[in-house]
Coordinates of C-alpha atoms and ligand atoms in Angstrom, one line a residue:
X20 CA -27.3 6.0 -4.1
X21 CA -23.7 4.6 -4.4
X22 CA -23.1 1.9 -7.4
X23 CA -20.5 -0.4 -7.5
X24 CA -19.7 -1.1 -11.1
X25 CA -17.6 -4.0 -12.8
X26 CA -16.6 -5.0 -16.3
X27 CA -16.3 -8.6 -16.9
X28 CA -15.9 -11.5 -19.5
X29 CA -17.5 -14.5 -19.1
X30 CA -17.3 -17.6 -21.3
X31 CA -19.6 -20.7 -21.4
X32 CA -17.7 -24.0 -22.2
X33 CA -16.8 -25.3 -25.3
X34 CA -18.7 -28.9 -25.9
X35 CA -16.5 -31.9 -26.0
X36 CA -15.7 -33.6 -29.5
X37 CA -17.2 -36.5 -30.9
X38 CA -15.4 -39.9 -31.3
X39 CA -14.8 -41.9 -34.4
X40 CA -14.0 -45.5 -33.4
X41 CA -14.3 -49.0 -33.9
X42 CA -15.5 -52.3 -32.2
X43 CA -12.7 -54.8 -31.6
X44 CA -13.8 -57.9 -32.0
X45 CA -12.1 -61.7 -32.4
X46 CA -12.4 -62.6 -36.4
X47 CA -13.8 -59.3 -37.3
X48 CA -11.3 -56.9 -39.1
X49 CA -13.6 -54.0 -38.3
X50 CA -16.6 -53.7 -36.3
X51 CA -19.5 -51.7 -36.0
X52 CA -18.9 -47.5 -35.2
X53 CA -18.5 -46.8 -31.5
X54 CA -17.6 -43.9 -30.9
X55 CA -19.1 -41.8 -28.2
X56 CA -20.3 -38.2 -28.0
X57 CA -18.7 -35.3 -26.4
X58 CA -19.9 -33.7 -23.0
X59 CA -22.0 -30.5 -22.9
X60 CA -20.0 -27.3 -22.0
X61 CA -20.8 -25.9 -18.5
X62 CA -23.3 -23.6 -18.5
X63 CA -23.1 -19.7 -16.5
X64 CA -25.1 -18.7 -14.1
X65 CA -25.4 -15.9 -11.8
X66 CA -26.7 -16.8 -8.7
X67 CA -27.8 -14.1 -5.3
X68 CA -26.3 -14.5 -2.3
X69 CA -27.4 -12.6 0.6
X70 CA -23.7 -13.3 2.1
X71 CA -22.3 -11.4 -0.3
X72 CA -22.7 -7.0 -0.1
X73 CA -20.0 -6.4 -2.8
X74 CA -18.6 -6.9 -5.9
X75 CA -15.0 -6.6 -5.1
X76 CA -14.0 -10.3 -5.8
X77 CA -15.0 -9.7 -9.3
X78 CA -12.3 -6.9 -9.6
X79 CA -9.8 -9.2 -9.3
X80 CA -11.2 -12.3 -11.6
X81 CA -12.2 -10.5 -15.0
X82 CA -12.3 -13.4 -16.7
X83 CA -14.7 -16.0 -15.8
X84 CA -14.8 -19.7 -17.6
X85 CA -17.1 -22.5 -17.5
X86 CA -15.5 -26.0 -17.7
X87 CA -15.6 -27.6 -21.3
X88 CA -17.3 -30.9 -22.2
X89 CA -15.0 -33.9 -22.2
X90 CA -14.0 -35.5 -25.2
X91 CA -16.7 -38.8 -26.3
X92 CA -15.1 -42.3 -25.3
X93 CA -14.8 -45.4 -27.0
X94 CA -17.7 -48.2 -26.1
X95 CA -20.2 -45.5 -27.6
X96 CA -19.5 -43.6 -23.7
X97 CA -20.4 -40.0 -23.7
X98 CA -17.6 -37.8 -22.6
X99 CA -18.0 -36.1 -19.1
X100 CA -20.1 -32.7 -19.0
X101 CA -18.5 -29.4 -17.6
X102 CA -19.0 -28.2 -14.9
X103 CA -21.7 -25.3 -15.0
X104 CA -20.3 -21.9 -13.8
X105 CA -22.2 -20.5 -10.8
X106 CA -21.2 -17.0 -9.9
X107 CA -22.1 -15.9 -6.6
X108 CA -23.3 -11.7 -6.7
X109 CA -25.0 -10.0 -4.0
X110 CA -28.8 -9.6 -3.9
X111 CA -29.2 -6.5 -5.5
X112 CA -27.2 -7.1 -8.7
X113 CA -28.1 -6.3 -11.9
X114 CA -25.9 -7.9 -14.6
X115 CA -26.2 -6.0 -18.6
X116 CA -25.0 -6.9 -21.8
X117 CA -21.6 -4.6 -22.0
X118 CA -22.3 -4.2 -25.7
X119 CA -25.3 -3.4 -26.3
X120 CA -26.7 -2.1 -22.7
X121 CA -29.5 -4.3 -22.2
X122 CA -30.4 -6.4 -18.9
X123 CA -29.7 -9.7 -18.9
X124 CA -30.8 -10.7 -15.2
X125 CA -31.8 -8.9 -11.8
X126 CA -30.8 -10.9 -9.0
X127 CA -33.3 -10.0 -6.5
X128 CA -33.7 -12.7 -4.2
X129 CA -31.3 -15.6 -2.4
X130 CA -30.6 -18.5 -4.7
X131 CA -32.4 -16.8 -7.5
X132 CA -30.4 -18.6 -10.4
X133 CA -30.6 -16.7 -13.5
X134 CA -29.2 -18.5 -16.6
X135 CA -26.8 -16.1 -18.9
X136 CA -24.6 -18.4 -21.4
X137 CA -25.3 -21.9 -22.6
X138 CA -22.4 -24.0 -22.8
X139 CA -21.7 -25.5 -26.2
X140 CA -23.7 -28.8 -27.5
X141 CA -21.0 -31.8 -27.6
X142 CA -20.2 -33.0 -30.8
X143 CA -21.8 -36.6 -32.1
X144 CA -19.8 -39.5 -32.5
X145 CA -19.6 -41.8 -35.7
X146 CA -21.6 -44.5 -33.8
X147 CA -24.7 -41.8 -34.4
X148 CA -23.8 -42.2 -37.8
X149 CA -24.6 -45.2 -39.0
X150 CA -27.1 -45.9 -41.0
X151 CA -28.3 -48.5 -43.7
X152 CA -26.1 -46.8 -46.1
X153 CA -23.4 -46.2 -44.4
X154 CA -22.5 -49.0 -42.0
X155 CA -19.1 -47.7 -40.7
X156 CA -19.0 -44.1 -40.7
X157 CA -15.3 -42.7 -40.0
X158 CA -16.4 -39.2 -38.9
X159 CA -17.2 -37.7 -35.5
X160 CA -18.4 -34.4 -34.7
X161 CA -16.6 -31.9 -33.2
X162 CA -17.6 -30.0 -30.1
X163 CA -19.4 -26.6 -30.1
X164 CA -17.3 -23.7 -29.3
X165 CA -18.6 -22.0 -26.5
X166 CA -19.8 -18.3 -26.2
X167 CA -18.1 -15.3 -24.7
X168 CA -20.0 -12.0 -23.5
X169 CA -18.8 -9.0 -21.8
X170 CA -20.9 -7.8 -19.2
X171 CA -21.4 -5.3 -16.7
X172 CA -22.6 -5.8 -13.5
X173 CA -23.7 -3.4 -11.1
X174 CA -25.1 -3.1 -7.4
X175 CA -26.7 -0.3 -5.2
X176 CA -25.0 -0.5 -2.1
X177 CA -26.9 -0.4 1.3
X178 CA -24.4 -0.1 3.6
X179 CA -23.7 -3.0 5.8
X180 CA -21.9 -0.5 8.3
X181 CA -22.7 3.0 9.5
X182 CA -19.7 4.8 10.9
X183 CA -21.2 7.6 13.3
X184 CA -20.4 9.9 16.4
X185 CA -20.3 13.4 17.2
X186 CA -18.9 16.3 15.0
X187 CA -15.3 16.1 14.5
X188 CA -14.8 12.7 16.0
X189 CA -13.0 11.5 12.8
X190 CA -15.6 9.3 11.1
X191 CA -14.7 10.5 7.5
X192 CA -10.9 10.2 8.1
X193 CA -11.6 6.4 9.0
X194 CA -13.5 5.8 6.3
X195 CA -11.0 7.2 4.0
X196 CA -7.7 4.7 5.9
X197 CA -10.0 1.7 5.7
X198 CA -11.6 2.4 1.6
X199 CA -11.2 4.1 -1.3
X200 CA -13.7 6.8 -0.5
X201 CA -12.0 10.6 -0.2
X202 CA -14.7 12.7 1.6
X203 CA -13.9 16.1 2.4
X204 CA -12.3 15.9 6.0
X205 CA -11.9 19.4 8.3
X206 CA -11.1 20.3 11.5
X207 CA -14.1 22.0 12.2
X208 CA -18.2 20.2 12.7
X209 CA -20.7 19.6 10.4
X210 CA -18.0 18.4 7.4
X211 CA -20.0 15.8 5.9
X212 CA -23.2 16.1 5.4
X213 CA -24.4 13.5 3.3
X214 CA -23.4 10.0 3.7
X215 CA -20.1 9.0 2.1
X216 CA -20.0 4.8 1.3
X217 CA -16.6 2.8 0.6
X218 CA -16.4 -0.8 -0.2
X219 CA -13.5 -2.1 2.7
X220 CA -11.6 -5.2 2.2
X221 CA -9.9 -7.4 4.8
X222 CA -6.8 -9.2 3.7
X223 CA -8.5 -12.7 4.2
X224 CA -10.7 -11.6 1.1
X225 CA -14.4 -10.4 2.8
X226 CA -15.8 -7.4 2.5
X227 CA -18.3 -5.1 3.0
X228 CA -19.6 -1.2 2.5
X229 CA -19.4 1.0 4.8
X230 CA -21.0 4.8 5.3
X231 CA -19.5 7.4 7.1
X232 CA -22.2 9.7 7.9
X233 CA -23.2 13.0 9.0
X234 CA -22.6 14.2 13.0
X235 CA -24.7 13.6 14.9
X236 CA -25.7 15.7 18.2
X237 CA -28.3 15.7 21.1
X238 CA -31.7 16.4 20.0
X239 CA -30.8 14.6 16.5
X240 CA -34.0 11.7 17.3
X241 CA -36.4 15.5 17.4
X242 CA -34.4 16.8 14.3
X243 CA -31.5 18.5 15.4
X244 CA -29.2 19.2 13.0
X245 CA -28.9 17.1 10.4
X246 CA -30.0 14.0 12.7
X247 CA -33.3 12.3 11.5
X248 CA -32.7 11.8 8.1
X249 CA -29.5 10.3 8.7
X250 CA -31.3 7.9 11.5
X251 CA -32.8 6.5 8.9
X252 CA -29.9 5.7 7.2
X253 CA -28.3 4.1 10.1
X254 CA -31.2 2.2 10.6
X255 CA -30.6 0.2 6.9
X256 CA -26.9 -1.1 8.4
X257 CA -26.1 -3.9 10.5
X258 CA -23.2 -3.0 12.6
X259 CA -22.5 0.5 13.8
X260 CA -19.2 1.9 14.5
X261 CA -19.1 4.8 16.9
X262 CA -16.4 7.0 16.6
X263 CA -15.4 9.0 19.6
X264 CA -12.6 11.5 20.4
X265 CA -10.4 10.5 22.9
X266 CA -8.2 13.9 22.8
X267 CA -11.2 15.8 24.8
X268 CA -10.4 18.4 21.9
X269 CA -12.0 22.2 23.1
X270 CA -13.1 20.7 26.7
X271 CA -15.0 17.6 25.2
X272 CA -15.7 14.9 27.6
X273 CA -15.8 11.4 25.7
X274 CA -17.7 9.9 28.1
X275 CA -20.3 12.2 27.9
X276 CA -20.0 12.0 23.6
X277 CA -20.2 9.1 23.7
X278 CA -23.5 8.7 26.0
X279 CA -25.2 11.3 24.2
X280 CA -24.9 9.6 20.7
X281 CA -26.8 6.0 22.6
X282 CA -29.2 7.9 23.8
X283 CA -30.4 9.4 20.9
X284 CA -29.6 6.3 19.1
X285 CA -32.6 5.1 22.1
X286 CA -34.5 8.1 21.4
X287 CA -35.0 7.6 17.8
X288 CA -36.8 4.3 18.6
X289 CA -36.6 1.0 16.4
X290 CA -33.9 -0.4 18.6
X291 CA -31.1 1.0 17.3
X292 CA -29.2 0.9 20.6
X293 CA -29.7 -2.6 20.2
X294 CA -27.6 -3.1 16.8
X295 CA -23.9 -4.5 17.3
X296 CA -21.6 -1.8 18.2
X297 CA -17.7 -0.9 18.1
X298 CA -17.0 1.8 20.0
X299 CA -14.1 3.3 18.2
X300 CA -11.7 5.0 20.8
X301 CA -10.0 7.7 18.0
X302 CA -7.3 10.3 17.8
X303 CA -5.0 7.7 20.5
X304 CA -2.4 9.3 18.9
X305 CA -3.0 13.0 21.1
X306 CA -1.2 13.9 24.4
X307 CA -4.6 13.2 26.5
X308 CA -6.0 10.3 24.6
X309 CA -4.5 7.4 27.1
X310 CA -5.9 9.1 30.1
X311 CA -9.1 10.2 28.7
X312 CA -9.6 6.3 27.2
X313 CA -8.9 5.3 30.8
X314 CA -11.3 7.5 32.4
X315 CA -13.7 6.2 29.8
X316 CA -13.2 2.5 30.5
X317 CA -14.0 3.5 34.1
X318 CA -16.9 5.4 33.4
X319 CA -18.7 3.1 30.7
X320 CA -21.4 0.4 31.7
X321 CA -22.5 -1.0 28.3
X322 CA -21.1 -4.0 26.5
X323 CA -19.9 -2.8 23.6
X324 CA -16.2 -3.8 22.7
X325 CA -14.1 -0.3 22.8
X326 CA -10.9 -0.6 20.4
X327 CA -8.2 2.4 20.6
X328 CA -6.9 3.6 17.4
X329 CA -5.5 6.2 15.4
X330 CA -6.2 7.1 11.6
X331 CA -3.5 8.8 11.8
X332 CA -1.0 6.3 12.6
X333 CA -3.5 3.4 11.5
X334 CA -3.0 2.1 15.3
X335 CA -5.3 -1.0 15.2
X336 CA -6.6 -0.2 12.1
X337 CA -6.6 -3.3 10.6
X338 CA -7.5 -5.2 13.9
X339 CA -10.9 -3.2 13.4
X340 CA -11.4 -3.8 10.6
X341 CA -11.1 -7.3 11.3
X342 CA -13.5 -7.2 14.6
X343 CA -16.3 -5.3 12.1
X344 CA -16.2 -7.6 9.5
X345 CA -17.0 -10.9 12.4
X346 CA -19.7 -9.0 14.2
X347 CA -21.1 -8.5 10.7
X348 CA -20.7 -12.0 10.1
X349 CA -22.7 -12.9 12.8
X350 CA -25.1 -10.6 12.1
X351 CA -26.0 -11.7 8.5
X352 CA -27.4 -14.9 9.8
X353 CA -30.1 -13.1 10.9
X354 CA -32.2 -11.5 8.1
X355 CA -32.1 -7.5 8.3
X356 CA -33.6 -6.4 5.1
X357 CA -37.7 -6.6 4.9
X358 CA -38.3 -8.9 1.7
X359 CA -40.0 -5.3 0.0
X360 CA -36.8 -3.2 0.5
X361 CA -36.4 -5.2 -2.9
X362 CA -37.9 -4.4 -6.2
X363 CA -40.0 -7.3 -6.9
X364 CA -38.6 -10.5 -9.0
X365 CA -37.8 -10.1 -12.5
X366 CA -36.1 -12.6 -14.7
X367 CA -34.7 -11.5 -18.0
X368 CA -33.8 -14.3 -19.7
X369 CA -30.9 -14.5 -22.1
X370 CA -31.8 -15.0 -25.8
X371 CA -29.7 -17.1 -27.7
X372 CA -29.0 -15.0 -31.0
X373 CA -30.4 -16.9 -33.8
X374 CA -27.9 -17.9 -36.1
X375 CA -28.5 -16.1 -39.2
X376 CA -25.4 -16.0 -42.5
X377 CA -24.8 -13.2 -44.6
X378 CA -23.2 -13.5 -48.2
X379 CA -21.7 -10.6 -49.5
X380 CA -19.5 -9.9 -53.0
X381 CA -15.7 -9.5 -51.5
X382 CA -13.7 -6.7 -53.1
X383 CA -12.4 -9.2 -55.6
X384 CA -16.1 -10.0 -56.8
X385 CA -15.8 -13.2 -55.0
X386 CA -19.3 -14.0 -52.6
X387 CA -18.4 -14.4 -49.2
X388 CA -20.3 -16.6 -46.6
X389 CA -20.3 -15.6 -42.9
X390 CA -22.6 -15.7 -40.3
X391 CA -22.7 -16.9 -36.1
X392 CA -24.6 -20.6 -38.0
X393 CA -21.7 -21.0 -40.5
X394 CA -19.3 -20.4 -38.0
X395 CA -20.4 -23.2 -35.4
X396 CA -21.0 -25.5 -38.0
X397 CA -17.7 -25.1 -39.3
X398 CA -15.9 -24.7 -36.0
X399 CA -17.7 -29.0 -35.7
X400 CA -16.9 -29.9 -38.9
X401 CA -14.2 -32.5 -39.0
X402 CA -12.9 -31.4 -42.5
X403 CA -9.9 -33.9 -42.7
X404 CA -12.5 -36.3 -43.2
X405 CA -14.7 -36.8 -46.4
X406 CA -18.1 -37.4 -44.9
X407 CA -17.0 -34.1 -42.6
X408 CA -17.2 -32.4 -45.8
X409 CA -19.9 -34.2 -47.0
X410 CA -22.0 -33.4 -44.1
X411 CA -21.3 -29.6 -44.1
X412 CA -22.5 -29.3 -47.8
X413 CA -25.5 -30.6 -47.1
X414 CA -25.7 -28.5 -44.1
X415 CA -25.5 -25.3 -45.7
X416 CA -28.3 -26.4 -48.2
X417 CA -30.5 -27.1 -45.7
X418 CA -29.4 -23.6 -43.5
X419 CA -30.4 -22.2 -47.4
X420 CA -27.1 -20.8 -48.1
X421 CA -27.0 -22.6 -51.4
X422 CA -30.0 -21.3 -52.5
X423 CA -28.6 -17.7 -51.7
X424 CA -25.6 -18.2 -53.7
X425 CA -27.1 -19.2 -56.6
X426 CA -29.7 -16.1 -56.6
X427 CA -26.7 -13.9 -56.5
X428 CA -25.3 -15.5 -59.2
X429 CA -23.5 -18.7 -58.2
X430 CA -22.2 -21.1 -60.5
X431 CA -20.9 -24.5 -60.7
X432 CA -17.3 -24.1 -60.7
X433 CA -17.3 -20.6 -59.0
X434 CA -15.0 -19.5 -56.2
X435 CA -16.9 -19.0 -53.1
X436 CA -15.5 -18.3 -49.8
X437 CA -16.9 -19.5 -46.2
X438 CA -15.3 -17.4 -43.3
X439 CA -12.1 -17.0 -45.3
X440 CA -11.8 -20.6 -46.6
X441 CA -12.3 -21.3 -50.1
X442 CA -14.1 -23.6 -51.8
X443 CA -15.9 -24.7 -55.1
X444 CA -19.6 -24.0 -55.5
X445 CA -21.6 -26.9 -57.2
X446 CA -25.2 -27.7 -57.5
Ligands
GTP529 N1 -4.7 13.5 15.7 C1 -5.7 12.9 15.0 N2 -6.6 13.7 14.4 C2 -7.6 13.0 13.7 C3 -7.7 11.6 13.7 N3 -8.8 11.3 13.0 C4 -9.3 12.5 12.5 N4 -8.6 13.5 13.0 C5 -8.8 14.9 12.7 O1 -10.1 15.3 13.2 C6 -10.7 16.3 12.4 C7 -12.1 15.9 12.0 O2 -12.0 14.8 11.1 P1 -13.2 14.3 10.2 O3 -12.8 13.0 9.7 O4 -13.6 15.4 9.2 O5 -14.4 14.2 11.3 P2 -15.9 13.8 11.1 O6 -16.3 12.9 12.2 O7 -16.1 13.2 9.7 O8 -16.6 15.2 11.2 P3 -18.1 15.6 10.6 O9 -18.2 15.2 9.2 O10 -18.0 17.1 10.7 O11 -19.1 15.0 11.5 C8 -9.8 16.5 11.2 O12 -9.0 17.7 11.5 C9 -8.9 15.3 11.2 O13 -7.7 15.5 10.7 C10 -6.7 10.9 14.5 O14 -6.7 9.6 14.5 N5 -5.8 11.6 15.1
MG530 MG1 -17.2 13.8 8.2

């Protein structure tokens, strides 16, 4: 089966930052803390949406940010969240940790909402920090950064169009002037024989996949040729695009062609006749076409809209194109799929690494702090400020980095360094 593969960055936002502030009020020089606290960074999500059959939009937008948190307010008024990140995938899409391979979420089902990145927590303001001892704090928090992940997301294709017709009628050559798909293409019948899929854009940004597939002939419903198999297939698209030769190549009567496919398309049963149709009107370019397509116009009873072109000189190429992708518009408000053509619900759910530190001796004997924890609790440190400091010491004693240090060796008055910064170790 076909995948469609894409490599992308997402990144949660970063949490707004604290406030440090002060009540103004008549007669008193300074009154009480009020600053507010950041907003939460948005969140991302990836969310199915049976709308969607490709993953083409995400080609173009490789990196993919939720909003960040808003800074905190005076008044004690918490900053405004971000906006969460919801990004819209086909049903059908499983999305993996780049890195390290693993699933992250398998979007199954519409609207199934599966949570990847947590935005960042925002930081406190010094209103939260008053206390009995300390009446008028001047230190905020700052925000949490937010997280970035590379992913990959991928998506088995069912095709939303199957591109059929007789031998030779020119279904790979169409497929190859409206995608990116390069199947073997011959003058003689009986070229392509399995289904090729290409993922076709229009220029007002839809899209969808389409299969060129095998010939098919009379008797193809009893298993002629390489019919039944392929039935099946075509029986898993929405719209079906018949090709048909206009240039009456070797005696060929279009007409005829074109009769025989619907009749087998009858014959095979599950009302496949009945599926939206394009009846593709190919090769215009040839000396015979015009009078051939006229002949067939006469001749032809059903309701199918019939479009001329050439995929040679992309005649009306892109107006097809076009006309496909609004039947199949119109088609997708009806449901095709049978719920079980799914595999049944799973939801992975992302695990927040813990936050662990590691202290290591550097090369010049110095021991180096460093660790995801230590990082975001230095990253909402406000260190210009005394209590900032304060606070972070105490921090890492509770995290048990001080202990660390001093079993390898710590004293008061060493050098240690936390993520490149230095500072003096005391007990
Ligand atoms: N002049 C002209 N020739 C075309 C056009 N489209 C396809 N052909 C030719 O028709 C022949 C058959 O093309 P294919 O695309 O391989 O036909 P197919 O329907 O995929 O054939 P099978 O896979 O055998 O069923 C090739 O020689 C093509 O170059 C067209 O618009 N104009
Ligand atoms: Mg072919």
């Amino acid at each position: 089966m076909f995948i469609d593969i894409v490599k992308i960055t997402i990144r949660s936002g970063k949490g707004g930052d604290g406030m440090s502030a002060f009540r103004r009020e008549k007669y008193v020089p300074k009154g009480g803390p009020s600053g507010g606290n950041g907003g939460r960074g948005g969140d991302v999500y990836f969310v199915g949406d049976e709308g969607l059959s490709t993953l083409l939009e995400f080609r173009y937008n490789r990196l993919l940010k939720a909003e960040d948190g808003e800074a905190g307010k005076n008044k004690k008024m918490q900053g405004k969240d971000g906006e969460n990140l919801f990004l819209k995938v086909p049903v059908g899409t499983t999305v993996f940790n780049a890195r390290t391979g693993k699933v992250l979420a398998d979007i199954t089902a519409n609207d199934q909402k599966a949570l990847i990145l947590k935005g960042g927590r925002g930081g406190r303001g010094n209103a939260v920090f008053a206390s009995s001892r300390n009446t008028a704090p001047d230190y905020a928090e700052k925000g949490e950064p937010g997280k970035e992940l590379d992913l990959q997301i991928e998506l088995k294709l069912l095709a939303d169009v199957g591109i059929i017709g007789m031998p030779n009628a020119g279904k790979s050559t169409l497929i190859s002037v409206i995608s990116a798909a390069r199947p073997k293409i011959a003058s003689y019948p009986f070229t392509t024989i399995v289904p090729n899929l290409g993922v076709v854009g229009t220029d007002d940004g839809r899209s969808f996949v389409a299969a060129d597939m095998p010939g098919l002939i009379e008797g193809a419903s009893r298993g002629q040729g390489l019919g039944q198999q392929f039935l099946r297939h075509i029986e898993r698209t929405r719209v079906l695009v018949h090709v048909v030769d206009m240039s009456a190549f070797e005696g060929r009567d279009p007409y005829e062609d074109c009769k025989t496919i619907n009749d087998e398309l009858a014959a095979y049963g599950h009302k496949l006749e009945k599926r939206p149709q394009v009846i593709v009107a190919n090769k215009m370019d040839m000396p015979e076409a015009e009078s051939n397509l006229e002949r067939f116009r006469r001749l032809y009873k059903g309701d199918h809209p019939i479009i001329p072109i050439s995929s040679v000189t992309k005649k009306n190429i892109k107006k097809l194109v076009y006309l496909v992708a609004d039947e199949l518009a119109e088609t997708k408000k009806k449901a095709l799929y049978e719920p079980d053509a799914f595999a049944p619900y799973v939801e992975y759910t992302f695990n927040g690494e813990k936050e662990p530190f590691t202290i290591r001796r550097g090369d010049d004997g110095i021991l180096e702090v460093e660790g995801e924890g230590i990082e975001k609790l230095f990253a909402m440190t406000d260190f210009a400020k005394h209590e900032g400091v304060r606070r972070f010491a105490r921090r890492l004693k509770e995290l048990g980095v001080e202990a660390e240090l001093k079993k390898l060796g710590a004293e008061t008055g060493d050098t240690v360094r936390i993520l490149g910064e230095e500072f003096d170790f005391s007990e």
